Amino acid sequence: MTNHDQTITTNKAGYDRWSHFYDRYPNPTVAADELAFPSLWSHLCNVDILEIGCGTGRHTLRLARAGNRVVGVDLSAGMLVQARAKLRHLPVTLVQGDMMAGIDIPGGPFDAALTALVIEHIGDLVGFFMRIHALLKPGGAFYISEIHPDRTASGTFAHFKEEDGTEIALAGYPHKMADVEAAARTAGLIISDSRDIRGDDALTALNPKWARHLGRNMLKIWVLHRPVQTAMEAEGTTGRGFPSLPSAT
């Protein structure tokens, strides 16, 4: 079994177990994401959007209620059960599987894509960003919210306690910020924005125990773009003489 296969096996089982109480679990990382991330893409309306790692549909619900047509992909069948319960009668297509395994993703190419708290689980960053590049329309934006590299460097990854107190650790990779950004550029994406999200009073107001996070880097947020198609890409090559990445059909 490869490292990727082991990561997928561990995380599929883990998120399936977490799915039953994920939305009510006190998680400062998820709470920080809820506070900071939606404002970056709240302007999106009546467009086609891909959400990678949609989970229980936290952000999917907002996107669909804004009139967007959303395709949500997640590894965990359990998470998608929770998402379907929220998303009835909304223009959402949910797909279960590992996008790095080449699963079919309908509805593309997309005007925008987003992912929250997923990058830590991706080993092949260049391959991941290349897949996103291929699924975006030229000019399309990719919004990323991720546990801050300062935290993964010190050993903090996704984890939870079951209701009986059993500690469950999910598999992750301690990516450095420079490695994420280099991989995105290698895949042909442009970094348009980069922000550090620190623990603040709004986070502490949700749970006084989270005061320990005040001033600490909680999340890293990026906005990437696929460049508008160039003349060389239109001819089927990149500037370095290699075939351009295919768009989704």
JSON list of C-alpha atoms in Angstrom, two decimals:
[
{"chain": "A", "resi": 1, "resn": "MET", "atom": "CA", "xyz": [0.00, 0.00, 0.00]},
{"chain": "A", "resi": 2, "resn": "THR", "atom": "CA", "xyz": [1.39, 3.43, -0.98]},
{"chain": "A", "resi": 3, "resn": "ASN", "atom": "CA", "xyz": [1.54, 6.39, 1.40]},
{"chain": "A", "resi": 4, "resn": "HIS", "atom": "CA", "xyz": [-1.34, 7.94, -0.52]},
{"chain": "A", "resi": 5, "resn": "ASP", "atom": "CA", "xyz": [-3.42, 4.77, -0.22]},
{"chain": "A", "resi": 6, "resn": "GLN", "atom": "CA", "xyz": [-2.72, 4.60, 3.51]},
{"chain": "A", "resi": 7, "resn": "THR", "atom": "CA", "xyz": [-3.70, 8.25, 3.95]},
{"chain": "A", "resi": 8, "resn": "ILE", "atom": "CA", "xyz": [-6.94, 7.69, 2.05]},
{"chain": "A", "resi": 9, "resn": "THR", "atom": "CA", "xyz": [-7.81, 4.57, 4.05]},
{"chain": "A", "resi": 10, "resn": "THR", "atom": "CA", "xyz": [-7.11, 6.29, 7.38]},
{"chain": "A", "resi": 11, "resn": "ASN", "atom": "CA", "xyz": [-8.96, 9.48, 6.56]},
{"chain": "A", "resi": 12, "resn": "LYS", "atom": "CA", "xyz": [-11.98, 7.86, 4.94]},
{"chain": "A", "resi": 13, "resn": "ALA", "atom": "CA", "xyz": [-12.52, 5.74, 8.06]},
{"chain": "A", "resi": 14, "resn": "GLY", "atom": "CA", "xyz": [-11.80, 8.67, 10.38]},
{"chain": "A", "resi": 15, "resn": "TYR", "atom": "CA", "xyz": [-14.14, 11.14, 8.72]},
{"chain": "A", "resi": 16, "resn": "ASP", "atom": "CA", "xyz": [-16.86, 8.52, 8.48]},
{"chain": "A", "resi": 17, "resn": "ARG", "atom": "CA", "xyz": [-16.64, 8.12, 12.26]},
{"chain": "A", "resi": 18, "resn": "TRP", "atom": "CA", "xyz": [-16.53, 11.88, 12.83]},
{"chain": "A", "resi": 19, "resn": "SER", "atom": "CA", "xyz": [-19.42, 12.63, 10.48]},
{"chain": "A", "resi": 20, "resn": "HIS", "atom": "CA", "xyz": [-22.13, 11.72, 12.99]},
{"chain": "A", "resi": 21, "resn": "PHE", "atom": "CA", "xyz": [-21.21, 14.62, 15.30]},
{"chain": "A", "resi": 22, "resn": "TYR", "atom": "CA", "xyz": [-18.85, 16.79, 13.21]},
{"chain": "A", "resi": 23, "resn": "ASP", "atom": "CA", "xyz": [-21.21, 19.77, 13.06]},
{"chain": "A", "resi": 24, "resn": "ARG", "atom": "CA", "xyz": [-21.63, 19.97, 16.82]},
{"chain": "A", "resi": 25, "resn": "TYR", "atom": "CA", "xyz": [-18.00, 19.21, 17.72]},
{"chain": "A", "resi": 26, "resn": "PRO", "atom": "CA", "xyz": [-16.19, 22.17, 19.39]},
{"chain": "A", "resi": 27, "resn": "ASN", "atom": "CA", "xyz": [-13.35, 22.75, 16.94]},
{"chain": "A", "resi": 28, "resn": "PRO", "atom": "CA", "xyz": [-11.47, 26.07, 16.97]},
{"chain": "A", "resi": 29, "resn": "THR", "atom": "CA", "xyz": [-9.98, 25.48, 13.52]},
{"chain": "A", "resi": 30, "resn": "VAL", "atom": "CA", "xyz": [-13.39, 24.95, 11.93]},
{"chain": "A", "resi": 31, "resn": "ALA", "atom": "CA", "xyz": [-14.76, 27.92, 13.88]},
{"chain": "A", "resi": 32, "resn": "ALA", "atom": "CA", "xyz": [-11.94, 30.17, 12.63]},
{"chain": "A", "resi": 33, "resn": "ASP", "atom": "CA", "xyz": [-12.69, 29.00, 9.10]},
{"chain": "A", "resi": 34, "resn": "GLU", "atom": "CA", "xyz": [-16.38, 29.82, 9.55]},
{"chain": "A", "resi": 35, "resn": "LEU", "atom": "CA", "xyz": [-15.49, 33.32, 10.69]},
{"chain": "A", "resi": 36, "resn": "ALA", "atom": "CA", "xyz": [-12.88, 34.17, 8.06]},
{"chain": "A", "resi": 37, "resn": "PHE", "atom": "CA", "xyz": [-13.32, 32.16, 4.89]},
{"chain": "A", "resi": 38, "resn": "PRO", "atom": "CA", "xyz": [-16.84, 32.86, 3.50]},
{"chain": "A", "resi": 39, "resn": "SER", "atom": "CA", "xyz": [-16.24, 36.58, 3.06]},
{"chain": "A", "resi": 40, "resn": "LEU", "atom": "CA", "xyz": [-13.68, 35.83, 0.34]},
{"chain": "A", "resi": 41, "resn": "TRP", "atom": "CA", "xyz": [-16.21, 34.15, -1.94]},
{"chain": "A", "resi": 42, "resn": "SER", "atom": "CA", "xyz": [-19.55, 35.53, -0.74]},
{"chain": "A", "resi": 43, "resn": "HIS", "atom": "CA", "xyz": [-19.79, 37.61, -3.93]},
{"chain": "A", "resi": 44, "resn": "LEU", "atom": "CA", "xyz": [-20.15, 34.47, -6.07]},
{"chain": "A", "resi": 45, "resn": "CYS", "atom": "CA", "xyz": [-23.66, 34.18, -7.51]},
{"chain": "A", "resi": 46, "resn": "ASN", "atom": "CA", "xyz": [-25.23, 32.17, -10.34]},
{"chain": "A", "resi": 47, "resn": "VAL", "atom": "CA", "xyz": [-21.99, 30.48, -11.40]},
{"chain": "A", "resi": 48, "resn": "ASP", "atom": "CA", "xyz": [-20.63, 26.92, -11.51]},
{"chain": "A", "resi": 49, "resn": "ILE", "atom": "CA", "xyz": [-18.54, 26.06, -8.46]},
{"chain": "A", "resi": 50, "resn": "LEU", "atom": "CA", "xyz": [-16.49, 23.03, -7.45]},
{"chain": "A", "resi": 51, "resn": "GLU", "atom": "CA", "xyz": [-15.97, 22.37, -3.74]},
{"chain": "A", "resi": 52, "resn": "ILE", "atom": "CA", "xyz": [-13.22, 19.90, -2.85]},
{"chain": "A", "resi": 53, "resn": "GLY", "atom": "CA", "xyz": [-13.74, 18.24, 0.53]},
{"chain": "A", "resi": 54, "resn": "CYS", "atom": "CA", "xyz": [-17.27, 19.57, 0.99]},
{"chain": "A", "resi": 55, "resn": "GLY", "atom": "CA", "xyz": [-17.74, 17.47, 4.13]},
{"chain": "A", "resi": 56, "resn": "THR", "atom": "CA", "xyz": [-21.11, 17.97, 5.81]},
{"chain": "A", "resi": 57, "resn": "GLY", "atom": "CA", "xyz": [-21.91, 20.86, 3.47]},
{"chain": "A", "resi": 58, "resn": "ARG", "atom": "CA", "xyz": [-20.94, 23.81, 5.71]},
{"chain": "A", "resi": 59, "resn": "HIS", "atom": "CA", "xyz": [-19.89, 26.01, 2.82]},
{"chain": "A", "resi": 60, "resn": "THR", "atom": "CA", "xyz": [-21.88, 24.14, 0.17]},
{"chain": "A", "resi": 61, "resn": "LEU", "atom": "CA", "xyz": [-25.13, 25.35, 1.73]},
{"chain": "A", "resi": 62, "resn": "ARG", "atom": "CA", "xyz": [-24.06, 28.99, 1.58]},
{"chain": "A", "resi": 63, "resn": "LEU", "atom": "CA", "xyz": [-22.93, 28.65, -2.02]},
{"chain": "A", "resi": 64, "resn": "ALA", "atom": "CA", "xyz": [-26.14, 26.97, -3.16]},
{"chain": "A", "resi": 65, "resn": "ARG", "atom": "CA", "xyz": [-28.38, 29.43, -1.35]},
{"chain": "A", "resi": 66, "resn": "ALA", "atom": "CA", "xyz": [-26.62, 32.22, -3.26]},
{"chain": "A", "resi": 67, "resn": "GLY", "atom": "CA", "xyz": [-27.90, 30.68, -6.49]},
{"chain": "A", "resi": 68, "resn": "ASN", "atom": "CA", "xyz": [-24.72, 28.90, -7.53]},
{"chain": "A", "resi": 69, "resn": "ARG", "atom": "CA", "xyz": [-24.64, 25.48, -9.14]},
{"chain": "A", "resi": 70, "resn": "VAL", "atom": "CA", "xyz": [-22.32, 23.48, -6.91]},
{"chain": "A", "resi": 71, "resn": "VAL", "atom": "CA", "xyz": [-20.51, 20.17, -7.31]},
{"chain": "A", "resi": 72, "resn": "GLY", "atom": "CA", "xyz": [-19.19, 18.92, -3.99]},
{"chain": "A", "resi": 73, "resn": "VAL", "atom": "CA", "xyz": [-16.60, 16.16, -3.75]},
{"chain": "A", "resi": 74, "resn": "ASP", "atom": "CA", "xyz": [-15.69, 14.31, -0.58]},
{"chain": "A", "resi": 75, "resn": "LEU", "atom": "CA", "xyz": [-13.84, 11.13, 0.33]},
{"chain": "A", "resi": 76, "resn": "SER", "atom": "CA", "xyz": [-16.22, 10.24, 3.16]},
{"chain": "A", "resi": 77, "resn": "ALA", "atom": "CA", "xyz": [-19.60, 8.66, 2.47]},
{"chain": "A", "resi": 78, "resn": "GLY", "atom": "CA", "xyz": [-20.58, 9.49, 6.04]},
{"chain": "A", "resi": 79, "resn": "MET", "atom": "CA", "xyz": [-19.89, 13.18, 5.58]},
{"chain": "A", "resi": 80, "resn": "LEU", "atom": "CA", "xyz": [-21.96, 13.21, 2.40]},
{"chain": "A", "resi": 81, "resn": "VAL", "atom": "CA", "xyz": [-24.92, 11.63, 4.21]},
{"chain": "A", "resi": 82, "resn": "GLN", "atom": "CA", "xyz": [-24.93, 14.68, 6.49]},
{"chain": "A", "resi": 83, "resn": "ALA", "atom": "CA", "xyz": [-24.52, 17.03, 3.53]},
{"chain": "A", "resi": 84, "resn": "ARG", "atom": "CA", "xyz": [-27.46, 15.54, 1.62]},
{"chain": "A", "resi": 85, "resn": "ALA", "atom": "CA", "xyz": [-29.71, 16.12, 4.61]},
{"chain": "A", "resi": 86, "resn": "LYS", "atom": "CA", "xyz": [-28.86, 19.85, 4.50]},
{"chain": "A", "resi": 87, "resn": "LEU", "atom": "CA", "xyz": [-28.94, 20.30, 0.75]},
{"chain": "A", "resi": 88, "resn": "ARG", "atom": "CA", "xyz": [-32.29, 18.85, -0.29]},
{"chain": "A", "resi": 89, "resn": "HIS", "atom": "CA", "xyz": [-33.94, 20.75, -3.15]},
{"chain": "A", "resi": 90, "resn": "LEU", "atom": "CA", "xyz": [-30.82, 22.85, -3.81]},
{"chain": "A", "resi": 91, "resn": "PRO", "atom": "CA", "xyz": [-28.78, 22.84, -7.07]},
{"chain": "A", "resi": 92, "resn": "VAL", "atom": "CA", "xyz": [-25.99, 20.65, -5.71]},
{"chain": "A", "resi": 93, "resn": "THR", "atom": "CA", "xyz": [-24.35, 17.49, -7.08]},
{"chain": "A", "resi": 94, "resn": "LEU", "atom": "CA", "xyz": [-22.42, 15.44, -4.53]},
{"chain": "A", "resi": 95, "resn": "VAL", "atom": "CA", "xyz": [-19.67, 13.02, -5.57]},
{"chain": "A", "resi": 96, "resn": "GLN", "atom": "CA", "xyz": [-17.98, 10.54, -3.25]},
{"chain": "A", "resi": 97, "resn": "GLY", "atom": "CA", "xyz": [-14.38, 9.58, -3.98]},
{"chain": "A", "resi": 98, "resn": "ASP", "atom": "CA", "xyz": [-10.73, 10.54, -4.12]},
{"chain": "A", "resi": 99, "resn": "MET", "atom": "CA", "xyz": [-10.20, 13.31, -6.66]},
{"chain": "A", "resi": 100, "resn": "MET", "atom": "CA", "xyz": [-6.51, 12.42, -6.81]},
{"chain": "A", "resi": 101, "resn": "ALA", "atom": "CA", "xyz": [-7.51, 9.00, -8.16]},
{"chain": "A", "resi": 102, "resn": "GLY", "atom": "CA", "xyz": [-8.99, 10.59, -11.27]},
{"chain": "A", "resi": 103, "resn": "ILE", "atom": "CA", "xyz": [-12.68, 10.19, -10.44]},
{"chain": "A", "resi": 104, "resn": "ASP", "atom": "CA", "xyz": [-15.11, 11.76, -12.86]},
{"chain": "A", "resi": 105, "resn": "ILE", "atom": "CA", "xyz": [-16.22, 15.21, -11.72]},
{"chain": "A", "resi": 106, "resn": "PRO", "atom": "CA", "xyz": [-19.30, 16.38, -13.63]},
{"chain": "A", "resi": 107, "resn": "GLY", "atom": "CA", "xyz": [-20.31, 19.94, -14.38]},
{"chain": "A", "resi": 108, "resn": "GLY", "atom": "CA", "xyz": [-16.97, 21.44, -15.35]},
{"chain": "A", "resi": 109, "resn": "PRO", "atom": "CA", "xyz": [-15.17, 23.47, -16.30]},
{"chain": "A", "resi": 110, "resn": "PHE", "atom": "CA", "xyz": [-15.96, 25.66, -13.30]},
{"chain": "A", "resi": 111, "resn": "ASP", "atom": "CA", "xyz": [-16.04, 29.41, -12.77]},
{"chain": "A", "resi": 112, "resn": "ALA", "atom": "CA", "xyz": [-14.55, 28.95, -9.30]},
{"chain": "A", "resi": 113, "resn": "ALA", "atom": "CA", "xyz": [-13.42, 26.27, -6.87]},
{"chain": "A", "resi": 114, "resn": "LEU", "atom": "CA", "xyz": [-12.83, 26.22, -3.16]},
{"chain": "A", "resi": 115, "resn": "THR", "atom": "CA", "xyz": [-11.51, 23.93, -0.46]},
{"chain": "A", "resi": 116, "resn": "ALA", "atom": "CA", "xyz": [-11.39, 24.21, 3.32]},
{"chain": "A", "resi": 117, "resn": "LEU", "atom": "CA", "xyz": [-9.11, 22.20, 5.61]},
{"chain": "A", "resi": 118, "resn": "VAL", "atom": "CA", "xyz": [-8.14, 19.70, 2.92]},
{"chain": "A", "resi": 119, "resn": "ILE", "atom": "CA", "xyz": [-4.60, 20.61, 1.79]},
{"chain": "A", "resi": 120, "resn": "GLU", "atom": "CA", "xyz": [-3.09, 19.02, 4.91]},
{"chain": "A", "resi": 121, "resn": "HIS", "atom": "CA", "xyz": [-4.38, 15.65, 3.65]},
{"chain": "A", "resi": 122, "resn": "ILE", "atom": "CA", "xyz": [-2.85, 16.00, 0.16]},
{"chain": "A", "resi": 123, "resn": "GLY", "atom": "CA", "xyz": [0.58, 14.48, -0.37]},
{"chain": "A", "resi": 124, "resn": "ASP", "atom": "CA", "xyz": [1.03, 15.33, -4.06]},
{"chain": "A", "resi": 125, "resn": "LEU", "atom": "CA", "xyz": [0.54, 19.09, -4.10]},
{"chain": "A", "resi": 126, "resn": "VAL", "atom": "CA", "xyz": [1.59, 19.60, -7.72]},
{"chain": "A", "resi": 127, "resn": "GLY", "atom": "CA", "xyz": [-0.78, 16.86, -8.88]},
{"chain": "A", "resi": 128, "resn": "PHE", "atom": "CA", "xyz": [-3.59, 18.36, -6.82]},
{"chain": "A", "resi": 129, "resn": "PHE", "atom": "CA", "xyz": [-3.13, 21.85, -8.24]},
{"chain": "A", "resi": 130, "resn": "MET", "atom": "CA", "xyz": [-2.81, 20.50, -11.78]},
{"chain": "A", "resi": 131, "resn": "ARG", "atom": "CA", "xyz": [-6.19, 18.79, -11.37]},
{"chain": "A", "resi": 132, "resn": "ILE", "atom": "CA", "xyz": [-7.70, 22.06, -10.14]},
{"chain": "A", "resi": 133, "resn": "HIS", "atom": "CA", "xyz": [-6.14, 23.95, -13.06]},
{"chain": "A", "resi": 134, "resn": "ALA", "atom": "CA", "xyz": [-7.72, 21.51, -15.50]},
{"chain": "A", "resi": 135, "resn": "LEU", "atom": "CA", "xyz": [-11.16, 21.84, -13.85]},
{"chain": "A", "resi": 136, "resn": "LEU", "atom": "CA", "xyz": [-11.23, 25.66, -13.80]},
{"chain": "A", "resi": 137, "resn": "LYS", "atom": "CA", "xyz": [-12.21, 27.90, -16.67]},
{"chain": "A", "resi": 138, "resn": "PRO", "atom": "CA", "xyz": [-9.50, 30.35, -17.76]},
{"chain": "A", "resi": 139, "resn": "GLY", "atom": "CA", "xyz": [-9.65, 33.21, -15.29]},
{"chain": "A", "resi": 140, "resn": "GLY", "atom": "CA", "xyz": [-11.36, 31.03, -12.68]},
{"chain": "A", "resi": 141, "resn": "ALA", "atom": "CA", "xyz": [-10.51, 31.49, -8.99]},
{"chain": "A", "resi": 142, "resn": "PHE", "atom": "CA", "xyz": [-9.53, 28.86, -6.44]},
{"chain": "A", "resi": 143, "resn": "TYR", "atom": "CA", "xyz": [-10.17, 29.79, -2.80]},
{"chain": "A", "resi": 144, "resn": "ILE", "atom": "CA", "xyz": [-8.21, 27.87, -0.13]},
{"chain": "A", "resi": 145, "resn": "SER", "atom": "CA", "xyz": [-8.57, 27.87, 3.65]},
{"chain": "A", "resi": 146, "resn": "GLU", "atom": "CA", "xyz": [-6.07, 25.64, 5.44]},
{"chain": "A", "resi": 147, "resn": "ILE", "atom": "CA", "xyz": [-4.73, 24.96, 8.91]},
{"chain": "A", "resi": 148, "resn": "HIS", "atom": "CA", "xyz": [-1.75, 27.27, 9.21]},
{"chain": "A", "resi": 149, "resn": "PRO", "atom": "CA", "xyz": [1.66, 25.75, 8.35]},
{"chain": "A", "resi": 150, "resn": "ASP", "atom": "CA", "xyz": [2.99, 27.03, 11.69]},
{"chain": "A", "resi": 151, "resn": "ARG", "atom": "CA", "xyz": [0.59, 24.65, 13.40]},
{"chain": "A", "resi": 152, "resn": "THR", "atom": "CA", "xyz": [1.26, 21.58, 11.26]},
{"chain": "A", "resi": 153, "resn": "ALA", "atom": "CA", "xyz": [5.00, 22.17, 11.67]},
{"chain": "A", "resi": 154, "resn": "SER", "atom": "CA", "xyz": [4.48, 21.76, 15.42]},
{"chain": "A", "resi": 155, "resn": "GLY", "atom": "CA", "xyz": [2.44, 18.59, 14.95]},
{"chain": "A", "resi": 156, "resn": "THR", "atom": "CA", "xyz": [-1.14, 19.90, 14.94]},
{"chain": "A", "resi": 157, "resn": "PHE", "atom": "CA", "xyz": [-3.33, 18.07, 12.42]},
{"chain": "A", "resi": 158, "resn": "ALA", "atom": "CA", "xyz": [-7.00, 17.20, 12.15]},
{"chain": "A", "resi": 159, "resn": "HIS", "atom": "CA", "xyz": [-8.07, 15.05, 15.10]},
{"chain": "A", "resi": 160, "resn": "PHE", "atom": "CA", "xyz": [-11.07, 14.50, 17.32]},
{"chain": "A", "resi": 161, "resn": "LYS", "atom": "CA", "xyz": [-12.33, 12.61, 20.33]},
{"chain": "A", "resi": 162, "resn": "GLU", "atom": "CA", "xyz": [-15.21, 10.21, 19.99]},
{"chain": "A", "resi": 163, "resn": "GLU", "atom": "CA", "xyz": [-18.07, 10.51, 22.43]},
{"chain": "A", "resi": 164, "resn": "ASP", "atom": "CA", "xyz": [-16.50, 7.76, 24.57]},
{"chain": "A", "resi": 165, "resn": "GLY", "atom": "CA", "xyz": [-13.25, 9.76, 24.76]},
{"chain": "A", "resi": 166, "resn": "THR", "atom": "CA", "xyz": [-11.29, 7.74, 22.19]},
{"chain": "A", "resi": 167, "resn": "GLU", "atom": "CA", "xyz": [-8.75, 9.99, 20.41]},
{"chain": "A", "resi": 168, "resn": "ILE", "atom": "CA", "xyz": [-8.77, 9.69, 16.61]},
{"chain": "A", "resi": 169, "resn": "ALA", "atom": "CA", "xyz": [-5.89, 11.20, 14.60]},
{"chain": "A", "resi": 170, "resn": "LEU", "atom": "CA", "xyz": [-6.27, 11.75, 10.88]},
{"chain": "A", "resi": 171, "resn": "ALA", "atom": "CA", "xyz": [-3.36, 11.48, 8.46]},
{"chain": "A", "resi": 172, "resn": "GLY", "atom": "CA", "xyz": [-1.75, 14.69, 7.26]},
{"chain": "A", "resi": 173, "resn": "TYR", "atom": "CA", "xyz": [1.36, 16.27, 5.78]},
{"chain": "A", "resi": 174, "resn": "PRO", "atom": "CA", "xyz": [3.25, 19.22, 7.36]},
{"chain": "A", "resi": 175, "resn": "HIS", "atom": "CA", "xyz": [3.42, 21.36, 4.23]},
{"chain": "A", "resi": 176, "resn": "LYS", "atom": "CA", "xyz": [5.46, 24.53, 4.37]},
{"chain": "A", "resi": 177, "resn": "MET", "atom": "CA", "xyz": [3.85, 27.66, 2.98]},
{"chain": "A", "resi": 178, "resn": "ALA", "atom": "CA", "xyz": [6.60, 27.97, 0.36]},
{"chain": "A", "resi": 179, "resn": "ASP", "atom": "CA", "xyz": [5.98, 24.39, -0.82]},
{"chain": "A", "resi": 180, "resn": "VAL", "atom": "CA", "xyz": [2.24, 25.00, -1.27]},
{"chain": "A", "resi": 181, "resn": "GLU", "atom": "CA", "xyz": [2.86, 28.17, -3.23]},
{"chain": "A", "resi": 182, "resn": "ALA", "atom": "CA", "xyz": [5.63, 26.63, -5.36]},
{"chain": "A", "resi": 183, "resn": "ALA", "atom": "CA", "xyz": [3.35, 23.70, -6.24]},
{"chain": "A", "resi": 184, "resn": "ALA", "atom": "CA", "xyz": [0.54, 26.06, -7.24]},
{"chain": "A", "resi": 185, "resn": "ARG", "atom": "CA", "xyz": [2.86, 28.01, -9.52]},
{"chain": "A", "resi": 186, "resn": "THR", "atom": "CA", "xyz": [4.28, 24.83, -11.03]},
{"chain": "A", "resi": 187, "resn": "ALA", "atom": "CA", "xyz": [0.72, 23.82, -11.93]},
{"chain": "A", "resi": 188, "resn": "GLY", "atom": "CA", "xyz": [0.23, 27.13, -13.72]},
{"chain": "A", "resi": 189, "resn": "LEU", "atom": "CA", "xyz": [-1.85, 28.95, -11.10]},
{"chain": "A", "resi": 190, "resn": "ILE", "atom": "CA", "xyz": [-1.33, 32.57, -10.06]},
{"chain": "A", "resi": 191, "resn": "ILE", "atom": "CA", "xyz": [-1.34, 33.54, -6.37]},
{"chain": "A", "resi": 192, "resn": "SER", "atom": "CA", "xyz": [-3.65, 36.55, -6.10]},
{"chain": "A", "resi": 193, "resn": "ASP", "atom": "CA", "xyz": [-3.98, 36.81, -2.31]},
{"chain": "A", "resi": 194, "resn": "SER", "atom": "CA", "xyz": [-2.41, 35.28, 0.80]},
{"chain": "A", "resi": 195, "resn": "ARG", "atom": "CA", "xyz": [-3.57, 35.93, 4.38]},
{"chain": "A", "resi": 196, "resn": "ASP", "atom": "CA", "xyz": [-2.74, 34.76, 7.89]},
{"chain": "A", "resi": 197, "resn": "ILE", "atom": "CA", "xyz": [-5.81, 34.30, 10.09]},
{"chain": "A", "resi": 198, "resn": "ARG", "atom": "CA", "xyz": [-5.08, 34.66, 13.79]},
{"chain": "A", "resi": 199, "resn": "GLY", "atom": "CA", "xyz": [-7.16, 33.81, 16.81]},
{"chain": "A", "resi": 200, "resn": "ASP", "atom": "CA", "xyz": [-9.14, 36.88, 17.88]},
{"chain": "A", "resi": 201, "resn": "ASP", "atom": "CA", "xyz": [-11.91, 38.07, 20.17]},
{"chain": "A", "resi": 202, "resn": "ALA", "atom": "CA", "xyz": [-14.59, 36.78, 17.80]},
{"chain": "A", "resi": 203, "resn": "LEU", "atom": "CA", "xyz": [-13.18, 33.27, 18.12]},
{"chain": "A", "resi": 204, "resn": "THR", "atom": "CA", "xyz": [-12.90, 33.51, 21.90]},
{"chain": "A", "resi": 205, "resn": "ALA", "atom": "CA", "xyz": [-16.50, 34.75, 22.11]},
{"chain": "A", "resi": 206, "resn": "LEU", "atom": "CA", "xyz": [-17.62, 31.40, 20.70]},
{"chain": "A", "resi": 207, "resn": "ASN", "atom": "CA", "xyz": [-15.76, 29.43, 23.38]},
{"chain": "A", "resi": 208, "resn": "PRO", "atom": "CA", "xyz": [-13.80, 31.01, 26.26]},
{"chain": "A", "resi": 209, "resn": "LYS", "atom": "CA", "xyz": [-11.44, 28.01, 26.26]},
{"chain": "A", "resi": 210, "resn": "TRP", "atom": "CA", "xyz": [-10.16, 29.19, 22.88]},
{"chain": "A", "resi": 211, "resn": "ALA", "atom": "CA", "xyz": [-8.57, 32.26, 24.46]},
{"chain": "A", "resi": 212, "resn": "ARG", "atom": "CA", "xyz": [-5.31, 30.29, 24.28]},
{"chain": "A", "resi": 213, "resn": "HIS", "atom": "CA", "xyz": [-5.38, 30.91, 20.51]},
{"chain": "A", "resi": 214, "resn": "LEU", "atom": "CA", "xyz": [-5.49, 34.71, 20.76]},
{"chain": "A", "resi": 215, "resn": "GLY", "atom": "CA", "xyz": [-2.85, 36.15, 18.44]},
{"chain": "A", "resi": 216, "resn": "ARG", "atom": "CA", "xyz": [-1.77, 32.74, 17.14]},
{"chain": "A", "resi": 217, "resn": "ASN", "atom": "CA", "xyz": [-1.81, 31.84, 13.47]},
{"chain": "A", "resi": 218, "resn": "MET", "atom": "CA", "xyz": [-4.84, 29.58, 13.00]},
{"chain": "A", "resi": 219, "resn": "LEU", "atom": "CA", "xyz": [-5.35, 29.44, 9.25]},
{"chain": "A", "resi": 220, "resn": "LYS", "atom": "CA", "xyz": [-3.65, 30.29, 5.99]},
{"chain": "A", "resi": 221, "resn": "ILE", "atom": "CA", "xyz": [-5.93, 31.55, 3.25]},
{"chain": "A", "resi": 222, "resn": "TRP", "atom": "CA", "xyz": [-5.00, 31.82, -0.41]},
{"chain": "A", "resi": 223, "resn": "VAL", "atom": "CA", "xyz": [-6.79, 32.98, -3.52]},
{"chain": "A", "resi": 224, "resn": "LEU", "atom": "CA", "xyz": [-5.37, 31.51, -6.72]},
{"chain": "A", "resi": 225, "resn": "HIS", "atom": "CA", "xyz": [-6.38, 32.06, -10.34]},
{"chain": "A", "resi": 226, "resn": "ARG", "atom": "CA", "xyz": [-6.01, 30.11, -13.51]},
{"chain": "A", "resi": 227, "resn": "PRO", "atom": "CA", "xyz": [-4.62, 32.60, -16.03]},
{"chain": "A", "resi": 228, "resn": "VAL", "atom": "CA", "xyz": [-6.76, 33.67, -18.93]},
{"chain": "A", "resi": 229, "resn": "GLN", "atom": "CA", "xyz": [-5.86, 31.47, -21.89]},
{"chain": "A", "resi": 230, "resn": "THR", "atom": "CA", "xyz": [-2.89, 32.68, -23.88]},
{"chain": "A", "resi": 231, "resn": "ALA", "atom": "CA", "xyz": [-2.38, 32.40, -27.61]},
{"chain": "A", "resi": 232, "resn": "MET", "atom": "CA", "xyz": [0.14, 29.56, -27.09]},
{"chain": "A", "resi": 233, "resn": "GLU", "atom": "CA", "xyz": [-2.35, 27.65, -24.91]},
{"chain": "A", "resi": 234, "resn": "ALA", "atom": "CA", "xyz": [-5.01, 28.11, -27.57]},
{"chain": "A", "resi": 235, "resn": "GLU", "atom": "CA", "xyz": [-2.65, 26.36, -29.96]},
{"chain": "A", "resi": 236, "resn": "GLY", "atom": "CA", "xyz": [-2.29, 23.48, -27.50]},
{"chain": "A", "resi": 237, "resn": "THR", "atom": "CA", "xyz": [1.15, 24.21, -26.01]},
{"chain": "A", "resi": 238, "resn": "THR", "atom": "CA", "xyz": [2.57, 26.05, -23.04]},
{"chain": "A", "resi": 239, "resn": "GLY", "atom": "CA", "xyz": [5.39, 28.56, -23.26]},
{"chain": "A", "resi": 240, "resn": "ARG", "atom": "CA", "xyz": [7.89, 25.78, -22.52]},
{"chain": "A", "resi": 241, "resn": "GLY", "atom": "CA", "xyz": [6.77, 23.64, -25.44]},
{"chain": "A", "resi": 242, "resn": "PHE", "atom": "CA", "xyz": [4.73, 21.12, -23.43]},
{"chain": "A", "resi": 243, "resn": "PRO", "atom": "CA", "xyz": [1.10, 20.23, -24.16]},
{"chain": "A", "resi": 244, "resn": "SER", "atom": "CA", "xyz": [-1.28, 22.44, -22.18]},
{"chain": "A", "resi": 245, "resn": "LEU", "atom": "CA", "xyz": [-3.46, 20.93, -19.47]},
{"chain": "A", "resi": 246, "resn": "PRO", "atom": "CA", "xyz": [-6.83, 19.78, -20.80]},
{"chain": "A", "resi": 247, "resn": "SER", "atom": "CA", "xyz": [-9.97, 21.50, -19.61]},
{"chain": "A", "resi": 248, "resn": "ALA", "atom": "CA", "xyz": [-12.73, 19.43, -18.04]},
{"chain": "A", "resi": 249, "resn": "THR", "atom": "CA", "xyz": [-15.56, 18.39, -20.32]}
]
